[in-house]
Coordinates of C-alpha atoms and ligand atoms in Angstrom, one line a residue:
M1 CA 2.3 -17.8 -6.1
I2 CA 0.8 -15.1 -8.0
R3 CA -2.9 -15.1 -8.3
K4 CA -4.0 -14.7 -11.8
S5 CA -7.4 -13.0 -12.3
K6 CA -9.7 -15.1 -14.6
T7 CA -11.7 -13.7 -17.4
I8 CA -15.2 -13.0 -16.3
T9 CA -18.6 -12.5 -17.7
I10 CA -20.9 -9.7 -16.8
E11 CA -23.2 -12.1 -14.9
Q12 CA -20.2 -13.2 -12.8
L13 CA -19.2 -9.6 -12.3
L14 CA -22.6 -8.9 -11.0
D15 CA -22.6 -11.9 -8.8
R16 CA -19.4 -10.9 -7.2
V17 CA -20.8 -7.3 -6.5
V18 CA -24.0 -8.3 -4.9
N19 CA -22.2 -10.8 -2.7
Y20 CA -20.7 -7.9 -0.7
H21 CA -23.0 -5.2 -1.6
P22 CA -26.6 -6.5 -1.9
R23 CA -27.9 -3.0 -2.8
A24 CA -25.5 -2.3 -5.5
D25 CA -26.8 -0.4 -8.5
Q26 CA -26.9 -3.4 -10.9
D27 CA -28.6 -1.4 -13.7
L28 CA -25.7 1.1 -13.7
I29 CA -23.2 -1.5 -14.0
K30 CA -25.0 -3.2 -16.6
K31 CA -25.5 0.0 -18.6
A32 CA -21.8 0.8 -18.2
Y33 CA -21.0 -2.7 -19.7
N34 CA -23.2 -2.2 -22.6
F35 CA -21.8 1.2 -23.2
A36 CA -18.2 -0.1 -23.2
L37 CA -19.3 -3.2 -25.2
Q38 CA -20.8 -1.2 -27.9
H39 CA -18.0 1.3 -28.2
H40 CA -15.1 -1.0 -28.0
K41 CA -16.9 -3.2 -30.6
D42 CA -14.4 -5.6 -32.1
Q43 CA -11.2 -3.8 -30.7
K44 CA -8.7 -6.5 -29.8
R45 CA -5.8 -6.5 -27.3
L46 CA -2.5 -7.9 -28.2
S47 CA -3.4 -11.0 -26.3
G48 CA -6.1 -11.6 -28.9
D49 CA -8.8 -10.9 -26.2
S50 CA -11.6 -8.4 -27.0
V51 CA -11.1 -5.1 -25.2
I52 CA -14.1 -5.6 -23.1
T53 CA -12.5 -8.6 -21.4
H54 CA -10.0 -6.1 -20.0
G55 CA -12.9 -3.8 -18.8
L56 CA -14.5 -6.7 -17.2
A57 CA -11.3 -8.1 -15.5
V58 CA -10.5 -4.5 -14.1
A59 CA -14.2 -4.1 -12.8
G60 CA -13.7 -7.5 -11.3
I61 CA -10.6 -6.5 -9.4
V62 CA -12.4 -3.4 -8.2
A63 CA -15.1 -5.8 -7.1
D64 CA -12.5 -7.9 -5.1
W65 CA -11.9 -4.8 -3.2
R66 CA -15.3 -4.3 -2.7
L67 CA -15.7 -0.9 -4.0
D68 CA -19.1 0.9 -4.8
S69 CA -21.1 0.5 -7.9
I70 CA -19.7 3.8 -9.6
S71 CA -16.2 2.4 -9.2
I72 CA -17.2 -0.9 -10.8
G73 CA -18.9 1.1 -13.7
A74 CA -15.7 3.2 -14.0
G75 CA -13.8 0.1 -14.2
L76 CA -15.8 -1.0 -17.2
L77 CA -15.5 2.4 -19.0
H78 CA -12.1 3.4 -18.1
D79 CA -10.7 3.1 -21.5
V80 CA -13.6 4.5 -23.6
I81 CA -12.6 8.1 -23.8
E82 CA -8.9 7.1 -24.6
D83 CA -9.6 4.4 -27.2
T84 CA -12.9 5.0 -28.8
P85 CA -14.7 8.0 -30.3
A86 CA -17.1 8.3 -27.1
K87 CA -17.1 11.7 -25.6
I88 CA -17.0 12.7 -21.9
D89 CA -20.2 14.7 -22.2
T90 CA -21.9 11.5 -23.3
I91 CA -20.9 9.7 -20.2
K92 CA -22.0 12.7 -18.1
K93 CA -25.5 12.6 -19.9
Q94 CA -26.0 8.9 -19.5
F95 CA -24.1 8.2 -16.2
G96 CA -24.2 11.4 -14.4
K97 CA -21.5 13.9 -13.2
E98 CA -19.8 11.7 -10.7
M99 CA -19.2 8.9 -13.2
A100 CA -18.0 11.4 -15.8
S101 CA -15.6 13.0 -13.3
L102 CA -14.2 9.3 -12.4
V103 CA -13.8 8.4 -16.0
D104 CA -12.3 11.7 -16.9
G105 CA -9.7 11.4 -14.1
L106 CA -8.8 7.9 -15.3
T107 CA -8.4 9.3 -18.9
R108 CA -6.1 12.0 -17.7
V109 CA -3.9 9.5 -15.6
S110 CA -3.6 7.2 -18.6
R111 CA -2.3 9.9 -20.8
V112 CA 0.5 10.6 -18.3
R113 CA 3.7 8.8 -19.6
L114 CA 6.2 8.3 -16.8
R115 CA 8.4 5.8 -18.3
G116 CA 11.1 6.9 -20.6
S117 CA 11.1 10.6 -19.2
N118 CA 14.0 12.2 -17.8
N119 CA 14.0 13.1 -14.3
E120 CA 12.5 16.5 -14.6
Q121 CA 9.8 15.3 -16.9
F122 CA 9.1 12.3 -14.7
I123 CA 8.4 14.6 -11.7
E124 CA 6.3 16.9 -13.6
N125 CA 4.2 14.0 -15.0
L126 CA 4.0 12.4 -11.6
R127 CA 2.6 15.6 -10.5
K128 CA -0.1 15.7 -13.1
M129 CA -1.0 11.9 -12.3
F130 CA -1.3 12.6 -8.5
L131 CA -3.3 15.7 -9.4
A132 CA -5.8 13.7 -11.6
M133 CA -5.9 10.9 -8.7
S134 CA -6.4 13.2 -5.8
R135 CA -9.7 14.5 -7.1
D136 CA -11.4 11.3 -6.1
L137 CA -9.5 8.4 -4.3
R138 CA -11.6 6.0 -6.6
V139 CA -9.5 7.0 -9.5
V140 CA -6.5 5.6 -7.7
F141 CA -8.3 2.3 -7.0
V142 CA -9.5 1.7 -10.5
K143 CA -6.1 2.8 -12.0
L144 CA -4.4 0.3 -9.7
A145 CA -6.8 -2.3 -10.9
D146 CA -6.1 -1.4 -14.5
R147 CA -2.3 -1.7 -13.9
Y148 CA -2.7 -4.9 -12.1
H149 CA -4.5 -6.7 -15.0
N150 CA -2.0 -5.1 -17.5
M151 CA 0.7 -6.6 -15.5
E152 CA -1.1 -9.9 -15.4
T153 CA -1.3 -9.8 -19.1
L154 CA 2.1 -8.3 -19.8
E155 CA 3.5 -11.4 -21.5
H156 CA 1.6 -10.5 -24.6
L157 CA 3.5 -7.2 -25.3
P158 CA 6.8 -6.8 -27.0
P159 CA 9.8 -7.4 -24.7
D160 CA 11.1 -3.9 -25.1
K161 CA 7.7 -2.6 -23.7
Q162 CA 7.5 -5.1 -21.0
F163 CA 10.6 -3.7 -19.2
G164 CA 9.4 -0.1 -18.9
I165 CA 5.9 -1.0 -17.8
A166 CA 7.2 -3.3 -15.2
E167 CA 9.9 -0.9 -14.0
E168 CA 7.0 1.8 -13.6
T169 CA 5.1 -0.6 -11.7
L170 CA 7.9 -1.1 -9.2
E171 CA 8.7 2.6 -9.0
V172 CA 5.2 4.2 -8.9
Y173 CA 2.3 1.9 -8.6
A174 CA 3.6 -0.6 -6.0
P175 CA 4.7 2.3 -3.6
L176 CA 1.5 3.9 -4.2
A177 CA -0.4 0.7 -3.3
E178 CA 1.6 0.6 -0.2
R179 CA 1.0 4.2 0.7
L180 CA -2.6 3.5 0.6
G181 CA -2.1 0.5 2.9
M182 CA -3.0 -2.2 0.2
G183 CA -0.3 -4.6 1.3
Q184 CA -1.7 -7.5 -0.7
V185 CA -1.8 -5.4 -3.8
K186 CA 1.5 -4.0 -3.4
G187 CA 3.1 -7.5 -2.9
E188 CA 1.3 -8.9 -6.0
L189 CA 2.3 -5.9 -8.2
E190 CA 5.9 -6.4 -7.2
D191 CA 5.9 -10.0 -7.9
L192 CA 4.3 -9.6 -11.3
A193 CA 6.9 -6.9 -12.2
F194 CA 9.9 -8.9 -10.6
M195 CA 10.3 -11.4 -13.5
Y196 CA 10.5 -8.7 -16.2
C197 CA 12.8 -6.3 -14.4
F198 CA 15.3 -8.9 -13.0
P199 CA 14.7 -12.1 -14.9
A200 CA 17.9 -13.8 -13.8
D201 CA 17.4 -13.2 -10.2
Y202 CA 13.8 -14.2 -10.5
E203 CA 14.9 -17.6 -12.0
W204 CA 17.4 -18.2 -9.4
L205 CA 15.1 -17.4 -6.6
I206 CA 12.4 -19.4 -7.8
N207 CA 14.7 -22.4 -7.9
Y208 CA 16.5 -21.6 -4.7
S209 CA 13.5 -21.0 -2.6
A210 CA 11.0 -23.8 -3.8
S211 CA 12.0 -26.4 -1.2
H212 CA 12.3 -23.8 1.6
Y213 CA 8.8 -22.7 0.9
K214 CA 7.4 -26.3 0.9
R215 CA 9.2 -27.0 4.2
A216 CA 7.9 -24.0 5.8
G217 CA 4.6 -24.8 4.6
E218 CA 4.5 -28.2 6.1
R219 CA 5.7 -26.7 9.4
I220 CA 3.0 -24.0 9.5
K221 CA 0.4 -26.7 9.0
K222 CA 1.6 -28.6 12.1
L223 CA 1.7 -25.2 14.1
K224 CA -1.9 -24.2 13.0
R225 CA -3.1 -27.4 14.5
T226 CA -1.4 -26.9 17.9
I227 CA -2.6 -23.2 18.0
L228 CA -6.3 -24.1 17.1
E229 CA -6.4 -26.7 19.9
E230 CA -5.0 -24.2 22.5
L231 CA -7.3 -21.5 21.3
A232 CA -10.3 -23.7 21.5
K233 CA -9.5 -24.6 25.1
E234 CA -9.6 -21.0 25.8
G235 CA -12.9 -20.7 24.1
V236 CA -11.4 -18.2 21.5
R237 CA -12.8 -18.4 18.0
A238 CA -10.3 -17.6 15.5
K239 CA -9.2 -18.4 11.9
V240 CA -5.6 -19.5 11.6
D241 CA -3.8 -19.4 8.2
G242 CA -0.3 -19.5 6.8
R243 CA 0.9 -16.7 4.4
S244 CA 3.8 -17.1 2.4
K245 CA 6.3 -14.2 1.9
H246 CA 6.1 -12.3 -1.5
L247 CA 8.8 -13.3 -3.8
Y248 CA 10.1 -9.9 -4.6
S249 CA 10.1 -8.9 -0.9
L250 CA 12.1 -12.1 -0.1
W251 CA 14.6 -11.1 -2.7
R252 CA 15.0 -7.5 -1.3
K253 CA 15.5 -9.1 2.1
L254 CA 18.1 -11.6 1.0
L255 CA 20.0 -8.6 -0.7
R256 CA 20.6 -6.9 2.7
P257 CA 24.2 -7.4 3.7
E258 CA 23.4 -9.0 7.0
N259 CA 21.5 -11.8 5.2
E260 CA 24.3 -12.8 2.9
R261 CA 21.8 -14.1 0.4
D262 CA 21.2 -17.0 2.7
I263 CA 17.5 -17.9 2.9
N264 CA 18.1 -19.6 6.5
N265 CA 18.4 -16.1 7.8
I266 CA 14.9 -15.2 6.6
H267 CA 12.4 -16.1 9.4
D268 CA 9.3 -14.9 7.8
L269 CA 9.2 -17.0 4.7
M270 CA 5.9 -18.4 6.0
A271 CA 4.1 -16.6 8.8
L272 CA 1.1 -17.8 10.8
R273 CA -1.7 -15.5 11.0
I274 CA -4.4 -15.7 13.8
I275 CA -7.5 -13.7 12.8
T276 CA -9.8 -13.1 15.8
D277 CA -13.2 -11.4 16.4
D278 CA -12.0 -8.6 18.7
V279 CA -8.9 -6.7 20.1
K280 CA -9.2 -8.5 23.5
E281 CA -8.8 -11.9 21.8
C282 CA -5.7 -10.7 19.9
Y283 CA -3.9 -10.2 23.2
L284 CA -5.4 -13.5 24.5
A285 CA -3.9 -15.2 21.7
L286 CA -0.4 -13.5 22.0
G287 CA -0.4 -14.8 25.7
L288 CA -1.3 -18.3 24.4
V289 CA 1.4 -18.2 21.6
H290 CA 4.0 -17.1 24.2
K291 CA 3.0 -19.8 26.5
L292 CA 3.6 -22.3 23.9
W293 CA 6.8 -20.9 22.4
H294 CA 9.3 -18.4 23.8
P295 CA 9.5 -15.2 21.8
V296 CA 12.9 -14.3 20.2
P297 CA 14.4 -11.6 22.3
H298 CA 16.3 -9.6 19.5
L299 CA 13.3 -9.7 17.1
G300 CA 10.8 -8.9 19.7
V301 CA 7.0 -8.3 19.8
R302 CA 5.9 -5.4 17.6
D303 CA 2.3 -4.2 18.6
W304 CA 1.0 -2.3 15.8
I305 CA -2.5 -2.5 17.3
A306 CA -1.4 -0.1 20.2
Q307 CA 0.5 1.9 17.9
P308 CA -0.8 1.6 14.2
K309 CA 1.5 2.5 11.4
P310 CA 0.8 5.8 9.7
N311 CA -0.8 4.0 6.7
G312 CA -3.3 2.5 9.1
Y313 CA -1.8 -1.0 9.4
R314 CA -2.6 -2.7 12.7
S315 CA -1.6 -6.1 13.7
I316 CA 0.8 -7.8 16.4
H317 CA 3.9 -9.5 15.2
T318 CA 5.9 -11.8 17.3
N319 CA 8.7 -14.2 16.4
V320 CA 8.9 -17.4 18.5
F321 CA 11.4 -20.3 18.9
L322 CA 9.9 -23.5 17.8
G323 CA 12.3 -25.6 20.0
D324 CA 14.0 -27.2 17.0
G325 CA 16.2 -24.1 16.3
Q326 CA 13.7 -22.7 14.0
I327 CA 11.9 -19.3 14.4
V328 CA 8.5 -18.4 13.0
E329 CA 6.7 -15.1 12.7
I330 CA 3.2 -15.1 14.0
Q331 CA 0.8 -12.2 13.1
I332 CA -2.3 -11.5 15.2
R333 CA -5.2 -9.3 14.2
T334 CA -9.0 -9.1 14.0
G335 CA -11.0 -9.6 11.0
E336 CA -11.5 -5.9 10.4
M337 CA -7.7 -5.1 10.7
H338 CA -7.2 -8.2 8.3
E339 CA -9.6 -6.6 5.7
Q340 CA -7.8 -3.3 6.0
A341 CA -4.4 -4.8 5.8
E342 CA -5.1 -6.6 2.6
H343 CA -7.2 -3.8 1.0
G344 CA -6.1 -0.8 2.9
A345 CA -7.8 2.5 1.8
A346 CA -10.2 0.4 -0.4
A347 CA -11.4 -1.6 2.7
H348 CA -12.2 1.3 4.5
W349 CA -15.1 2.0 2.2
Y350 CA -16.4 -1.3 2.9
L351 CA -15.9 -1.4 6.6
A352 CA -17.5 2.1 6.9
E353 CA -20.5 0.6 5.1
I354 CA -20.9 -2.4 7.4
K355 CA -20.6 0.0 10.4
S356 CA -23.2 2.5 9.2
K357 CA -25.6 -0.1 7.8
N358 CA -28.6 1.4 9.9
K359 CA -27.4 5.0 9.8
I360 CA -26.8 6.0 6.3
N361 CA -28.8 5.0 3.2
S362 CA -27.3 3.1 0.4
E363 CA -27.4 6.1 -1.9
G364 CA -25.0 8.0 0.5
I365 CA -22.7 5.1 0.4
D366 CA -22.8 4.8 -3.3
R367 CA -22.0 8.3 -3.8
G368 CA -18.7 7.6 -2.1
N369 CA -19.4 9.9 0.8
F370 CA -17.0 7.9 3.0
F371 CA -14.1 9.3 1.2
S372 CA -14.1 12.3 3.8
P373 CA -11.1 13.5 5.3
S374 CA -13.1 13.8 8.5
E375 CA -12.7 10.1 8.9
K376 CA -9.1 11.0 10.2
M377 CA -7.7 8.1 8.3
A378 CA -4.1 8.6 7.9
W379 CA -4.1 7.8 4.1
V380 CA -6.7 10.5 3.2
Q381 CA -4.7 13.1 4.9
Q382 CA -1.5 11.7 3.1
L383 CA -3.0 12.1 -0.3
A384 CA -4.4 15.5 0.6
A385 CA -1.0 16.5 1.9
W386 CA 0.7 15.3 -1.4
Q387 CA -1.8 17.4 -3.3
D388 CA -1.0 20.5 -1.3
E389 CA 2.6 19.9 -1.5
I390 CA 2.3 19.4 -5.4
I391 CA 0.6 22.5 -5.9
D392 CA 2.7 24.5 -3.5
S393 CA 6.1 24.8 -5.3
G394 CA 8.5 23.2 -7.6
D395 CA 10.6 22.1 -4.7
F396 CA 7.9 20.2 -3.4
I397 CA 7.4 18.3 -6.5
A398 CA 10.6 16.9 -6.0
S399 CA 9.7 15.6 -2.6
V400 CA 6.9 13.5 -4.1
K401 CA 9.6 11.4 -5.8
F402 CA 12.4 11.5 -3.3
D403 CA 10.4 11.3 -0.1
A404 CA 7.1 9.9 -0.7
L405 CA 8.3 7.0 -3.0
K406 CA 11.4 5.9 -1.3
H407 CA 11.9 3.7 1.7
R408 CA 10.3 4.8 4.8
I409 CA 10.8 4.3 8.6
F410 CA 8.4 4.6 11.3
V411 CA 9.6 6.3 14.7
F412 CA 7.7 7.4 17.7
S413 CA 7.5 10.4 19.9
P414 CA 7.8 9.6 23.7
K415 CA 4.1 10.0 23.7
G416 CA 3.8 7.1 21.3
D417 CA 2.6 9.1 18.2
A418 CA 4.0 7.3 15.0
F419 CA 5.9 9.4 12.4
D420 CA 6.7 8.3 9.0
L421 CA 10.1 9.4 7.7
P422 CA 12.3 8.7 4.8
D423 CA 15.0 6.2 5.3
G424 CA 18.2 8.1 6.6
A425 CA 16.3 10.8 8.5
T426 CA 17.9 12.4 11.5
P427 CA 16.5 13.8 14.7
V428 CA 16.5 17.3 12.9
D429 CA 14.0 16.0 10.3
F430 CA 12.0 14.5 13.2
A431 CA 11.9 17.8 15.0
Y432 CA 10.7 19.7 12.0
T433 CA 8.1 17.1 11.1
V434 CA 6.6 17.4 14.7
H435 CA 6.7 21.2 14.7
T436 CA 8.8 24.1 13.2
K437 CA 9.6 25.5 16.4
M438 CA 10.7 22.5 17.7
G439 CA 13.1 22.3 14.8
H440 CA 14.5 25.7 15.2
Q441 CA 15.1 25.2 18.9
A442 CA 16.6 21.6 18.9
C443 CA 19.7 21.3 20.6
G444 CA 19.9 17.5 21.2
A445 CA 18.2 14.3 21.0
K446 CA 17.5 11.1 22.9
V447 CA 16.9 7.8 21.0
N448 CA 15.4 5.3 23.1
G449 CA 16.5 7.2 26.2
R450 CA 20.1 7.6 24.8
M451 CA 21.8 10.8 23.9
V452 CA 22.6 10.9 20.3
S453 CA 23.9 13.6 17.9
L454 CA 21.5 15.5 15.7
D455 CA 22.8 13.9 12.6
Y456 CA 22.2 10.4 13.9
H457 CA 20.4 8.2 11.2
L458 CA 17.2 7.1 12.8
K459 CA 16.0 3.5 12.6
N460 CA 12.5 1.9 12.5
G461 CA 10.9 1.7 15.6
E462 CA 13.0 4.1 17.7
I463 CA 11.3 6.4 20.2
I464 CA 12.8 10.0 19.7
E465 CA 12.8 12.8 22.2
I466 CA 13.9 16.1 21.2
L467 CA 15.8 18.4 23.7
V468 CA 15.0 22.2 23.0
D469 CA 16.7 25.2 23.9
R470 CA 14.0 27.9 24.5
N471 CA 16.2 30.9 24.0
R472 CA 17.5 29.5 20.6
K473 CA 15.9 31.6 17.6
K474 CA 17.4 29.8 14.4
P475 CA 18.9 26.4 13.4
A476 CA 22.5 26.0 12.5
S477 CA 23.5 26.2 8.9
S478 CA 25.5 22.9 9.2
W479 CA 22.1 21.1 9.5
L480 CA 21.7 21.5 5.8
D481 CA 24.5 18.9 5.3
F482 CA 22.5 16.1 7.0
A483 CA 18.9 17.0 7.1
K484 CA 17.2 14.5 4.8
T485 CA 13.6 15.8 4.3
R486 CA 12.6 18.6 1.9
L487 CA 10.6 19.9 4.7
A488 CA 13.5 20.3 7.2
Q489 CA 15.7 21.7 4.3
R490 CA 13.2 24.2 3.4
K491 CA 12.4 25.4 7.0
I492 CA 16.1 25.6 7.9
K493 CA 16.8 27.7 4.7
A494 CA 14.0 30.0 5.5
A495 CA 15.0 30.5 8.9
L496 CA 18.6 31.3 7.9
K497 CA 17.5 33.7 5.3
F498 CA 15.2 35.6 7.6
S499 CA 17.6 36.0 10.4
I500 CA 20.5 37.5 8.4
Ligands
MN601 MN1 -6.9 -0.2 -19.3

């Protein structure tokens, strides 16, 4: 189920890059390779492989995400400062300021030790890590690729080290990938960590789920044929594929009380994915699907195209009855949405390049000019916001761990704007997220049109309307007992202090 990267040569790496980026700076990549090769010389990894195979693998993963030449070069060079006598000034002289800054960022990140630290150290170290990353988003991508390959080769490390690294992957790197909308990467990192963090459950689940995955796969094959025929009749050109649920995410779902560890309660073990050329065809396909099979009322249709998730995810999900008592999830999206769902923030760079082929020269693209907040991508704003919060105050450092990396829910304003809140958030948290004044003046809330109390626990997908009292000046101190976000806590405290 887990895709393992193969060892690649520099020639294969270049092929991979030119495939998606014909104007890539091949000389730069070759130069980075030779520099890394010369400096790592005969250094070996615990697996017995030479260190350069690791650099090549990391650069290869970066290329799978279709990033620019400098990111690929940084993948090759990411360990030279840390593990060899090479100096950052030399990198600067030979490769330029931008490459030096990227490699420097990666070196800083790799010096941060998160595992084994106590809570305070952990937060402080996480702060350092985010600071290094937020200089240039490409640091995050190359770091994720580095972690990815380290997880793939974790078996070569001593068992006492394996657990710590796998745990850190689950706690920090997988959520980070998720926040950047890199759904595929998140799922794979979690699966790679699963067997080290929870070996007994992993074994159990592998055995328990095998026959179910197999049967679901056969069912999907049949469905695929039916849907392709229907689509063809309507003249819709689409790709139809099955996708298996990641093992770790299946396990988390089985552990939810309502599922009672019974795999028959899980309806998206395999999902069918329809990938169309444009948005109009997504809705056409949805109509065809519902003509063939009835949607399941309580599971409903979720339209993340009309209302994208804050991390940029877009897709339509529907659950339908197959007529034999089985339920299957069908996901519908365009090719562009698919690219973004798989590679998230990284895909954004590639898609921007396709769109602007004629408008912007390749130099501009290769300089990574597309990592611009003006693109209004939710993820850019998110990372920028993290950085501000982190610098802001010690209080906010905690929020990085407690808010940003925990489970999130998505709720909506009556106008349909999506808000990303931590699990357990209340209408008060929502109000403060929208506007400080709305928070201070909140006197009631409606969820999906129904009155609820201000300490109500919001659930995924709910629509929240805050009722305000224009004459009200300050919040109630009792809100501090249930407000979940650091933001709300801080605003309430500030308002109360001020008014006394
Ligand atoms: Mn490395």
